[in-house]
PDB file of N, CA and C in Angstrom:
ATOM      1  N   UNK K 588     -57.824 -28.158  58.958  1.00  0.00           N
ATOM      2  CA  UNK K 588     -57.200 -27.458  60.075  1.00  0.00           C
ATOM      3  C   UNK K 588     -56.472 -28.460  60.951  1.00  0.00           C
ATOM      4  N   UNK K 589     -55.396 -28.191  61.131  1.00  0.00           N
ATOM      5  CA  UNK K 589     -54.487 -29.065  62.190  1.00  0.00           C
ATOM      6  C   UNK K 589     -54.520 -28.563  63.351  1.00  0.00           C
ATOM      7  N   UNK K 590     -54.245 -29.532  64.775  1.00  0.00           N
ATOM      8  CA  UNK K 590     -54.028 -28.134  65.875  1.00  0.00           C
ATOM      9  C   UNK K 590     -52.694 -27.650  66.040  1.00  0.00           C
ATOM     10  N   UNK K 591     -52.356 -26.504  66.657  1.00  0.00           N
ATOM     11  CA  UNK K 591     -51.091 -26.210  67.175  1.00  0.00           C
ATOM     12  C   UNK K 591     -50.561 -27.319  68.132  1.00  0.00           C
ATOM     13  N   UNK K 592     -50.700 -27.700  68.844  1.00  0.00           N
ATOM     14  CA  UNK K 592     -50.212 -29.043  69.501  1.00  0.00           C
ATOM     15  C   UNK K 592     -50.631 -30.533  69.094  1.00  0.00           C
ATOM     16  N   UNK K 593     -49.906 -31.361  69.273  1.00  0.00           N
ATOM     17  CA  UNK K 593     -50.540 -32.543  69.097  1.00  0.00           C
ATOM     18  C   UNK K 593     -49.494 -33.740  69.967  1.00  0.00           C
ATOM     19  N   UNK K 594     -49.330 -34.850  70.183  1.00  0.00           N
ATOM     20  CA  UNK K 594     -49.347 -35.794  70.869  1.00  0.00           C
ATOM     21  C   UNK K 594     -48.129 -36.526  69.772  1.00  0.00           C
ATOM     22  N   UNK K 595     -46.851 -36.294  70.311  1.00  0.00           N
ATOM     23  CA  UNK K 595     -46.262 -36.925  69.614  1.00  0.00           C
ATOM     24  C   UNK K 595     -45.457 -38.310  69.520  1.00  0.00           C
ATOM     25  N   UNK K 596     -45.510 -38.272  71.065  1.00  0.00           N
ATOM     26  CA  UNK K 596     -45.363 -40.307  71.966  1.00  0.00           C
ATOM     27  C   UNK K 596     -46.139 -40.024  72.924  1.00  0.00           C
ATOM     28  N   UNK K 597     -46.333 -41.037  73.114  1.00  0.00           N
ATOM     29  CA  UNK K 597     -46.989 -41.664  74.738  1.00  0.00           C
ATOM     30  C   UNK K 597     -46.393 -42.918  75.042  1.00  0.00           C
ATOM     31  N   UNK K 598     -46.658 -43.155  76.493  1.00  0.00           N
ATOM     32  CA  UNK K 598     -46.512 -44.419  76.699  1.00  0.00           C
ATOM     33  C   UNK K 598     -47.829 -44.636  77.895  1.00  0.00           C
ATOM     34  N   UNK K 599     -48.523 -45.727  77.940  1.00  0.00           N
ATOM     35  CA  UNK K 599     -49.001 -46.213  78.805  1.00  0.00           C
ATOM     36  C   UNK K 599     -49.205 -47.110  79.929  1.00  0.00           C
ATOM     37  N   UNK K 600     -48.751 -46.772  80.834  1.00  0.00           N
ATOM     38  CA  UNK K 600     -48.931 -47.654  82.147  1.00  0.00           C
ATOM     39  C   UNK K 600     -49.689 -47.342  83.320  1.00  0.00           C
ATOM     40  N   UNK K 601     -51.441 -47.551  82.131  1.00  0.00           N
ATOM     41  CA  UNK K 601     -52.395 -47.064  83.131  1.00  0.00           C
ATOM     42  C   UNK K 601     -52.825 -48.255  84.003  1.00  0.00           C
ATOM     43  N   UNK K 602     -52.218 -49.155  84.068  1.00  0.00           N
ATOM     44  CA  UNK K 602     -52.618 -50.577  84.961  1.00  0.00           C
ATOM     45  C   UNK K 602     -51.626 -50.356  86.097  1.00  0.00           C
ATOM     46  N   UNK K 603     -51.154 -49.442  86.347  1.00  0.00           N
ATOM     47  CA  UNK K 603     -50.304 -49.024  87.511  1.00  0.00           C
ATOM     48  C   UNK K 603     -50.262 -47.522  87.773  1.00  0.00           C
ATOM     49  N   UNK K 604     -50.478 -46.567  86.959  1.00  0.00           N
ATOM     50  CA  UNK K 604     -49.756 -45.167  87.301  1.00  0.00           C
ATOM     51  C   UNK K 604     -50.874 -44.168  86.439  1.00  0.00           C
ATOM     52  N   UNK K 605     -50.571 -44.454  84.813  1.00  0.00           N
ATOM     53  CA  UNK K 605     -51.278 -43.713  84.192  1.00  0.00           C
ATOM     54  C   UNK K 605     -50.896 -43.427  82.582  1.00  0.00           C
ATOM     55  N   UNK K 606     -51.231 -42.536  82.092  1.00  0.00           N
ATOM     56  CA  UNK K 606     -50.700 -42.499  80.738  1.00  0.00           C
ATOM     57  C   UNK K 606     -49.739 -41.113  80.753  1.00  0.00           C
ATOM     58  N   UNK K 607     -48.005 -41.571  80.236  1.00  0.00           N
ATOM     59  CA  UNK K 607     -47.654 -40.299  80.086  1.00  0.00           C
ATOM     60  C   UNK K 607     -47.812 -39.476  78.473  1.00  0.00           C
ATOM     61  N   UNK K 608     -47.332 -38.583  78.207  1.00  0.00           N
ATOM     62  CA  UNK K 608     -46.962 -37.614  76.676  1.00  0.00           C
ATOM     63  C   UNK K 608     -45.917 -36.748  76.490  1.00  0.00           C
ATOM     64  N   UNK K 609     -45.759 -36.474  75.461  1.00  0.00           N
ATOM     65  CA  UNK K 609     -45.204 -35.543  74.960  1.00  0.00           C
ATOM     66  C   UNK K 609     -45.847 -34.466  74.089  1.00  0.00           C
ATOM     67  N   UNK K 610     -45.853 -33.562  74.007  1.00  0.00           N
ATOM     68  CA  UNK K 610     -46.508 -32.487  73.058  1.00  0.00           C
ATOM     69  C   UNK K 610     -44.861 -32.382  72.314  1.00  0.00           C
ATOM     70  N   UNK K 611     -46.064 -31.954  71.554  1.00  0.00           N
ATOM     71  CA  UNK K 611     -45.040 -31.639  69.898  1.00  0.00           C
ATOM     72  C   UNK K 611     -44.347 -30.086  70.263  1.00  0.00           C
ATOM     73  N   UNK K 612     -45.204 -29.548  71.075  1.00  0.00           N
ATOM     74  CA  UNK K 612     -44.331 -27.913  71.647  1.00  0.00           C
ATOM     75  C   UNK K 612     -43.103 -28.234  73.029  1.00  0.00           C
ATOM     76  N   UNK K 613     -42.614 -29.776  73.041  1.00  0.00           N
ATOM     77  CA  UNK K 613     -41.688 -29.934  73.872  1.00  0.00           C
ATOM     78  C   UNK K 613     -42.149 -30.262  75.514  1.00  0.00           C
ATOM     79  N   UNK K 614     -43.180 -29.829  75.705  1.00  0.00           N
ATOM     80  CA  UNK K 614     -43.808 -29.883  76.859  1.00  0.00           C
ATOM     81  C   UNK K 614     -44.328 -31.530  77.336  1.00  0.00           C
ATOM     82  N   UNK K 615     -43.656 -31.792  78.607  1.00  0.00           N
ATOM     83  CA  UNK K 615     -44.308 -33.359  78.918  1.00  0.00           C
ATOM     84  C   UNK K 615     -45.510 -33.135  79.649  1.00  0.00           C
ATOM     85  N   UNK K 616     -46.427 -34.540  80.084  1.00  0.00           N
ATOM     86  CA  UNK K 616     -47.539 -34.448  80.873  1.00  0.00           C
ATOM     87  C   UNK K 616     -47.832 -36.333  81.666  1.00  0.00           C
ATOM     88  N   UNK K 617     -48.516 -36.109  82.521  1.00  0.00           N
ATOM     89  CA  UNK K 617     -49.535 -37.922  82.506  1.00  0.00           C
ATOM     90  C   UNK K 617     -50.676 -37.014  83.549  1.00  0.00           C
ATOM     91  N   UNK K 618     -51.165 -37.934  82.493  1.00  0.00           N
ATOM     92  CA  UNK K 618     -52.516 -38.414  83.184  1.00  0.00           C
ATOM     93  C   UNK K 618     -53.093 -39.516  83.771  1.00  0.00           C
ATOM     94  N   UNK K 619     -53.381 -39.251  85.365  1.00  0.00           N
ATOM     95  CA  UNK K 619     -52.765 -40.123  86.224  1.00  0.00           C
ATOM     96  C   UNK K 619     -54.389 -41.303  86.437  1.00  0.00           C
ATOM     97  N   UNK K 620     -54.058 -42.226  86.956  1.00  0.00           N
ATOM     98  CA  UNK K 620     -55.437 -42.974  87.273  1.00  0.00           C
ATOM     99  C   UNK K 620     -56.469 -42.494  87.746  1.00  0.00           C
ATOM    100  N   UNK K 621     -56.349 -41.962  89.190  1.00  0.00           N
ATOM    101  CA  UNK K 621     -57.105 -40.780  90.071  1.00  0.00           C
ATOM    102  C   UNK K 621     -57.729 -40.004  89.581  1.00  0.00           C
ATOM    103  N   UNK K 622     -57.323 -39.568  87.939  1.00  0.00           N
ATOM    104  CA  UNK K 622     -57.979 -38.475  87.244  1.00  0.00           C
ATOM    105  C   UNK K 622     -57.293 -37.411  87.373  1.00  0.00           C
ATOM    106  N   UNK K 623     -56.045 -37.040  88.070  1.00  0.00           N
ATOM    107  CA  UNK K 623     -55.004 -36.075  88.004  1.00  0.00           C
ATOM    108  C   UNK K 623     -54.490 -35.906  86.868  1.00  0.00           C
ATOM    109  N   UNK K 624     -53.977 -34.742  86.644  1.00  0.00           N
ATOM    110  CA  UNK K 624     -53.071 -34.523  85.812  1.00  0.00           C
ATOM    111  C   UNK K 624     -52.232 -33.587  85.983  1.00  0.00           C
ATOM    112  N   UNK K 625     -50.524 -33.715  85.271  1.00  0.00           N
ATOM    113  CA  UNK K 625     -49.962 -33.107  85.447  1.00  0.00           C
ATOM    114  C   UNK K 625     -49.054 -32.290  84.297  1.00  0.00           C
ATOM    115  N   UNK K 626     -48.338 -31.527  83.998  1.00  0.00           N
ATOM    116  CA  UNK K 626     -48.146 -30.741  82.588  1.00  0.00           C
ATOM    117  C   UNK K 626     -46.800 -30.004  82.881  1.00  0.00           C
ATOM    118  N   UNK K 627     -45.468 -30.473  82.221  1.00  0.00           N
ATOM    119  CA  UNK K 627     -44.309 -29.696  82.491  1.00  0.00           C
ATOM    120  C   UNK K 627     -44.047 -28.673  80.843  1.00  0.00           C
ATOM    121  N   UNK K 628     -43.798 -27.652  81.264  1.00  0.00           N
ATOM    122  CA  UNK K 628     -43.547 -26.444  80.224  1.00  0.00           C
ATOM    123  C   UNK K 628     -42.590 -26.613  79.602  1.00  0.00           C
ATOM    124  N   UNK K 629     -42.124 -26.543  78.328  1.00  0.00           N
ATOM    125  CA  UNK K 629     -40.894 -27.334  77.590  1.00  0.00           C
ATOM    126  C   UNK K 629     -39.698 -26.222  78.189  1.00  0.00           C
ATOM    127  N   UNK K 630     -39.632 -25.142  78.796  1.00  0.00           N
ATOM    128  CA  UNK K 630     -38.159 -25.216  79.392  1.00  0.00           C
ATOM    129  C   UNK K 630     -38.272 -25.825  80.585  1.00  0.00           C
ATOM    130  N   UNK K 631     -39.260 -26.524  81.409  1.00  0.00           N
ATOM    131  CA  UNK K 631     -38.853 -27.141  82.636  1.00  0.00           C
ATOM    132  C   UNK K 631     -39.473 -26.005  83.669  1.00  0.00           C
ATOM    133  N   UNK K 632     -39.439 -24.797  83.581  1.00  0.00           N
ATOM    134  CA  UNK K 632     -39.429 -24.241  84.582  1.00  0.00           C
ATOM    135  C   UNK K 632     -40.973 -23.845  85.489  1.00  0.00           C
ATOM    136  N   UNK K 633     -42.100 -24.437  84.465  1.00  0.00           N
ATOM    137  CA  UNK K 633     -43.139 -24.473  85.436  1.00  0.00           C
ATOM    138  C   UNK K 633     -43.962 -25.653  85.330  1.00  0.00           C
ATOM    139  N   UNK K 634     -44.440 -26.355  86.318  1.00  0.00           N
ATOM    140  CA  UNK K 634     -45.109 -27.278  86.372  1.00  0.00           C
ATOM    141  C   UNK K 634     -46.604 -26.871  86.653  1.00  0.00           C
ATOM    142  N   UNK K 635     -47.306 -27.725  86.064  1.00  0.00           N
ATOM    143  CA  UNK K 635     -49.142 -27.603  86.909  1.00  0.00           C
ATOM    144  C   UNK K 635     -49.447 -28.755  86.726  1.00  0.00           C
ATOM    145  N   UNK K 636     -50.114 -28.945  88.201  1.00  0.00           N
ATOM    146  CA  UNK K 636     -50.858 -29.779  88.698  1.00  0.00           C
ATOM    147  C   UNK K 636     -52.588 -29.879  88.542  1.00  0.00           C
ATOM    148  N   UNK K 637     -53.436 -30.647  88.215  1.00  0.00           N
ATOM    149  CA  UNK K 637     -54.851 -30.240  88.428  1.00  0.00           C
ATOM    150  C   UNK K 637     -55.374 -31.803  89.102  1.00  0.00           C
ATOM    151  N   UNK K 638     -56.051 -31.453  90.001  1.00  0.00           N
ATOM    152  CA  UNK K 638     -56.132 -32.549  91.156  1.00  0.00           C
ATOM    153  C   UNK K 638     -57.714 -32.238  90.933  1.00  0.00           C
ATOM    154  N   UNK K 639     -57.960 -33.800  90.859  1.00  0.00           N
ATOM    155  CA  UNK K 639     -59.816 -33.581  90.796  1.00  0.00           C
ATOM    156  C   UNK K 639     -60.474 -33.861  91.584  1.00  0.00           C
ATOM    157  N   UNK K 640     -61.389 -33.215  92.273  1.00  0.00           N
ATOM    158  CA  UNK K 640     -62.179 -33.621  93.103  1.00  0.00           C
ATOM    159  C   UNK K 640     -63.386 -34.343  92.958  1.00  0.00           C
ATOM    160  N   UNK K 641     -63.306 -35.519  94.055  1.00  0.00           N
ATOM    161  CA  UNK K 641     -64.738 -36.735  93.592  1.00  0.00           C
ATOM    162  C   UNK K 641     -64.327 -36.979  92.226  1.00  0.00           C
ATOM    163  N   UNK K 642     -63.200 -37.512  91.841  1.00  0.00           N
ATOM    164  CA  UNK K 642     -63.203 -38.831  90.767  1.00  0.00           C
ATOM    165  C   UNK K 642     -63.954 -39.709  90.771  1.00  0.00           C
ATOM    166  N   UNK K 643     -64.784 -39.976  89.655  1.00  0.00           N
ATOM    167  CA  UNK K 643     -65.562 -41.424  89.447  1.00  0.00           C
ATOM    168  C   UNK K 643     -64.895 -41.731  88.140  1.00  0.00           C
ATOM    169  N   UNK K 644     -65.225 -42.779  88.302  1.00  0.00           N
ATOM    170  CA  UNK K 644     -64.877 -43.700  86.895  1.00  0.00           C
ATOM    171  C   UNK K 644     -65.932 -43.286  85.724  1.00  0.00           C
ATOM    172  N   UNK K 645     -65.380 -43.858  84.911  1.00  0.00           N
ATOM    173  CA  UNK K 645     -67.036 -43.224  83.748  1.00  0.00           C
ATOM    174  C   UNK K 645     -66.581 -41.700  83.546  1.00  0.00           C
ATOM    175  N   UNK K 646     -65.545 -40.992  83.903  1.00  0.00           N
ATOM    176  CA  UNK K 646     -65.804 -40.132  83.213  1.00  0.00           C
ATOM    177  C   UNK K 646     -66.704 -38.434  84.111  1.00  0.00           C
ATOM    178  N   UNK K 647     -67.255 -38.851  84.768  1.00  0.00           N
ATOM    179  CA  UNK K 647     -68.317 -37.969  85.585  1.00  0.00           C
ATOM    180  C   UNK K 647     -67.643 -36.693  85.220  1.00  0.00           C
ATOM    181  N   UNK K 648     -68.258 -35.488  85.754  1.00  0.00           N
ATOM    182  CA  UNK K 648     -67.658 -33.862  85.696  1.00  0.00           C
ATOM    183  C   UNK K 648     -67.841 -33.931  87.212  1.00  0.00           C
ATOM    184  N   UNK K 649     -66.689 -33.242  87.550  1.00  0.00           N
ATOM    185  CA  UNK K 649     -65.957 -33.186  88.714  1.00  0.00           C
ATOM    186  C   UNK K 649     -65.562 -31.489  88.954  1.00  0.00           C
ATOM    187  N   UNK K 650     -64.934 -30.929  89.864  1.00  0.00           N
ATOM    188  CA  UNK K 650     -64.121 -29.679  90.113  1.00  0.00           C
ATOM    189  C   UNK K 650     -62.662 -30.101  90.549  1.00  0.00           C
ATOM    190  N   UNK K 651     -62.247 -29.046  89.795  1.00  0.00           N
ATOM    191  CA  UNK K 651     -60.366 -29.032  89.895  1.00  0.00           C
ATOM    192  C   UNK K 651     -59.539 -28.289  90.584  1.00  0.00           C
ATOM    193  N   UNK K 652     -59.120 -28.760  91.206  1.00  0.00           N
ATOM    194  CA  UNK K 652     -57.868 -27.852  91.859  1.00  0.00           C
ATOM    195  C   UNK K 652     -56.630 -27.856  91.210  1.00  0.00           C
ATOM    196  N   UNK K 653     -55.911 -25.779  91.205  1.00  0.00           N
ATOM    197  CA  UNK K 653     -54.987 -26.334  90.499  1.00  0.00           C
ATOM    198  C   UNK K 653     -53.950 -26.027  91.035  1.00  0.00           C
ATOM    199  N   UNK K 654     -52.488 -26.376  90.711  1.00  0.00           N
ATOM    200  CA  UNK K 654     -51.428 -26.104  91.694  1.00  0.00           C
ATOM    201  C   UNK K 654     -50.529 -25.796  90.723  1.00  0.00           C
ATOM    202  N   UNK K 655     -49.936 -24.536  90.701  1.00  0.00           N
ATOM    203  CA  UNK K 655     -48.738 -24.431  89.785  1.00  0.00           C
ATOM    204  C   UNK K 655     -47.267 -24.319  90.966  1.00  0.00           C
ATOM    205  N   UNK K 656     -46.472 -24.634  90.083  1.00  0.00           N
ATOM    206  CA  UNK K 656     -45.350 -25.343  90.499  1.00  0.00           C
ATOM    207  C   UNK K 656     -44.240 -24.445  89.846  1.00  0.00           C
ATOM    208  N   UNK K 657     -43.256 -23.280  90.340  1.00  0.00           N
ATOM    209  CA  UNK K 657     -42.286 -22.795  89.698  1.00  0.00           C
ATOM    210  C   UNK K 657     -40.678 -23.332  89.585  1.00  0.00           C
ATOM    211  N   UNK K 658     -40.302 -24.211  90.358  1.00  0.00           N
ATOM    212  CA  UNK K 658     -39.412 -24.703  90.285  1.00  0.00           C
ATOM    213  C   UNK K 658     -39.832 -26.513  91.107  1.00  0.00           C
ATOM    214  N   UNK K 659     -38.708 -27.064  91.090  1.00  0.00           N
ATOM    215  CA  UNK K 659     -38.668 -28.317  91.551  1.00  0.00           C
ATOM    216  C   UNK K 659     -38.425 -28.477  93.453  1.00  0.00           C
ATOM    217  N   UNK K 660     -37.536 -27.161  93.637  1.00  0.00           N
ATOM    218  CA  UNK K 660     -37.381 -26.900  95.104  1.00  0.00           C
ATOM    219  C   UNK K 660     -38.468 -26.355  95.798  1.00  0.00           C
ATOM    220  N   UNK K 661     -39.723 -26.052  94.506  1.00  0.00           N
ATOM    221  CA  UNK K 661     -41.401 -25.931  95.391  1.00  0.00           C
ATOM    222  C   UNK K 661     -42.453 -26.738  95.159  1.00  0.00           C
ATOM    223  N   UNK K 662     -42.150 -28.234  95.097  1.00  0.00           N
ATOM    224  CA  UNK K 662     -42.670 -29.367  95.148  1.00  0.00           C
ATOM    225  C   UNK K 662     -43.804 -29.031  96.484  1.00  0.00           C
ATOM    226  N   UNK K 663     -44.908 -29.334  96.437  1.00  0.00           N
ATOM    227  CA  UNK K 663     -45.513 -29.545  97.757  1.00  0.00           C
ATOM    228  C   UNK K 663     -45.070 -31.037  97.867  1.00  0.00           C
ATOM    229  N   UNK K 664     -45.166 -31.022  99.338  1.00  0.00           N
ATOM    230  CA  UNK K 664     -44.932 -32.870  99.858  1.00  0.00           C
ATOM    231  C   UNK K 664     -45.751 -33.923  99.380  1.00  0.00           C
ATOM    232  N   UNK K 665     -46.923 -33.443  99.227  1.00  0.00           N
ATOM    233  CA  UNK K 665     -48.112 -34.067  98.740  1.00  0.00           C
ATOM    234  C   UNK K 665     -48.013 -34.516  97.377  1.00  0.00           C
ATOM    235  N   UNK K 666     -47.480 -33.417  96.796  1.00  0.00           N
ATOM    236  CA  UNK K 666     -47.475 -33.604  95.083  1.00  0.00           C
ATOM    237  C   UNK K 666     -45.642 -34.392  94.336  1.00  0.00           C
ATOM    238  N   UNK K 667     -45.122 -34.764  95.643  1.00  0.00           N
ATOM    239  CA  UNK K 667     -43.742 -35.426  95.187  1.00  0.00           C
ATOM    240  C   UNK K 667     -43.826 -36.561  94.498  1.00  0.00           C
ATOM    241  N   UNK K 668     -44.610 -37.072  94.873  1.00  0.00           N
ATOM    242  CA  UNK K 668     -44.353 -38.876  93.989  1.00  0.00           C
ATOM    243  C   UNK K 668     -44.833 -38.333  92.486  1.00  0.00           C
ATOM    244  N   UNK K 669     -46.254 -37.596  92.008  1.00  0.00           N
ATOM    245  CA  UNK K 669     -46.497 -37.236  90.972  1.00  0.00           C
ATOM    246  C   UNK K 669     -45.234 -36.519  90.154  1.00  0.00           C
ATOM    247  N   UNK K 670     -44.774 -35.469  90.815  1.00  0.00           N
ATOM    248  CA  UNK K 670     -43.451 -34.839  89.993  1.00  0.00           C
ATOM    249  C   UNK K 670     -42.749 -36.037  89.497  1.00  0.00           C
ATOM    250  N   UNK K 671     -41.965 -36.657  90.411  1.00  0.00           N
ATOM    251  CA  UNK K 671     -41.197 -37.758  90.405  1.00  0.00           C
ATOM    252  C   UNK K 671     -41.641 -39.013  89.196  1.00  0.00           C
ATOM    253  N   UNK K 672     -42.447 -39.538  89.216  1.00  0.00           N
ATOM    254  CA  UNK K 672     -43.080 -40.235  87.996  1.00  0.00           C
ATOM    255  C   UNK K 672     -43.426 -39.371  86.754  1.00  0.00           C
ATOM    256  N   UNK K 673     -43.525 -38.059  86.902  1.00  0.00           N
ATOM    257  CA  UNK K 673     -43.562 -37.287  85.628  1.00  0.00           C
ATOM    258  C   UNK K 673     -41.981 -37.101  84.976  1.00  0.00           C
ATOM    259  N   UNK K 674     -41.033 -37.233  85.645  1.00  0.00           N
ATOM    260  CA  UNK K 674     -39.780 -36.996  85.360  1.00  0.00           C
ATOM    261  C   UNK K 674     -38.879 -38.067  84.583  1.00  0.00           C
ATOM    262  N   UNK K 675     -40.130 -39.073  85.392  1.00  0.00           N
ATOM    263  CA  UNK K 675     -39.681 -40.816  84.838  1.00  0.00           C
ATOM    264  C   UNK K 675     -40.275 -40.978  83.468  1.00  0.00           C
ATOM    265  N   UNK K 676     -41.572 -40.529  83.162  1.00  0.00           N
ATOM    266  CA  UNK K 676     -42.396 -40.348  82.066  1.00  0.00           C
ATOM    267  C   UNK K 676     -41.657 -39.811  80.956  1.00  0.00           C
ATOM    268  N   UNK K 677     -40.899 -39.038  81.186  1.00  0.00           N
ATOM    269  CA  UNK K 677     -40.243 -38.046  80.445  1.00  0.00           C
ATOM    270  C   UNK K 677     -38.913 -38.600  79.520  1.00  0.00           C
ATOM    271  N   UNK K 678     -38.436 -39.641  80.454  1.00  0.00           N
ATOM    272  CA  UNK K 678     -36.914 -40.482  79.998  1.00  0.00           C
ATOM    273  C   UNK K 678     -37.795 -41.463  79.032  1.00  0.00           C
ATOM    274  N   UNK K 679     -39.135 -42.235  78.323  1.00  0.00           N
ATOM    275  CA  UNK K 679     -39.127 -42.833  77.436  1.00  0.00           C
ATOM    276  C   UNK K 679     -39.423 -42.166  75.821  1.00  0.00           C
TER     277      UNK K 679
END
């Protein structure tokens, strides 16, 4: 059995930011140091955010908040630098 998605580049620059991807269904993502993550829909037009609460290192189980995102002109302020480095993620 194969899955329907799979991981078809990455790049990593988790010594600064995080690891970004690509899915094989067109869709980008990173996963950020903090333990964030973020996930763009291969036409672009929706983003989600999942912001974790009480990150530890190691891995721990945590609770998530999630933030979906319908266009780029409904960025929360908070969540701009993440968009912004996901967009950068996206050009390698």
């Amino acid at each position: 059995y194969f899955p329907t998605v799979w991981v078809c580049k990455w790049v990593d620059y988790s010594n600064k930011y995080g690891v970004g991807y690509q899915l094989s269904d067109g869709s980008y993502g990173v996963v950020f140091n903090d333990g964030s993550k973020i996930v763009q829909a291969p036409d672009g037009n929706r983003i989600e955010y999942r912001d974790r609460k009480n990150y530890k290192a190691g891995g721990s189980k945590s609770s998530e908040d999630l933030f979906v995102i319908r266009s780029h002109s409904d960025v929360p302020s908070h969540l701009h630098k993440k968009v912004v480095l996901l967009s950068h993620f996206q050009s390698y």
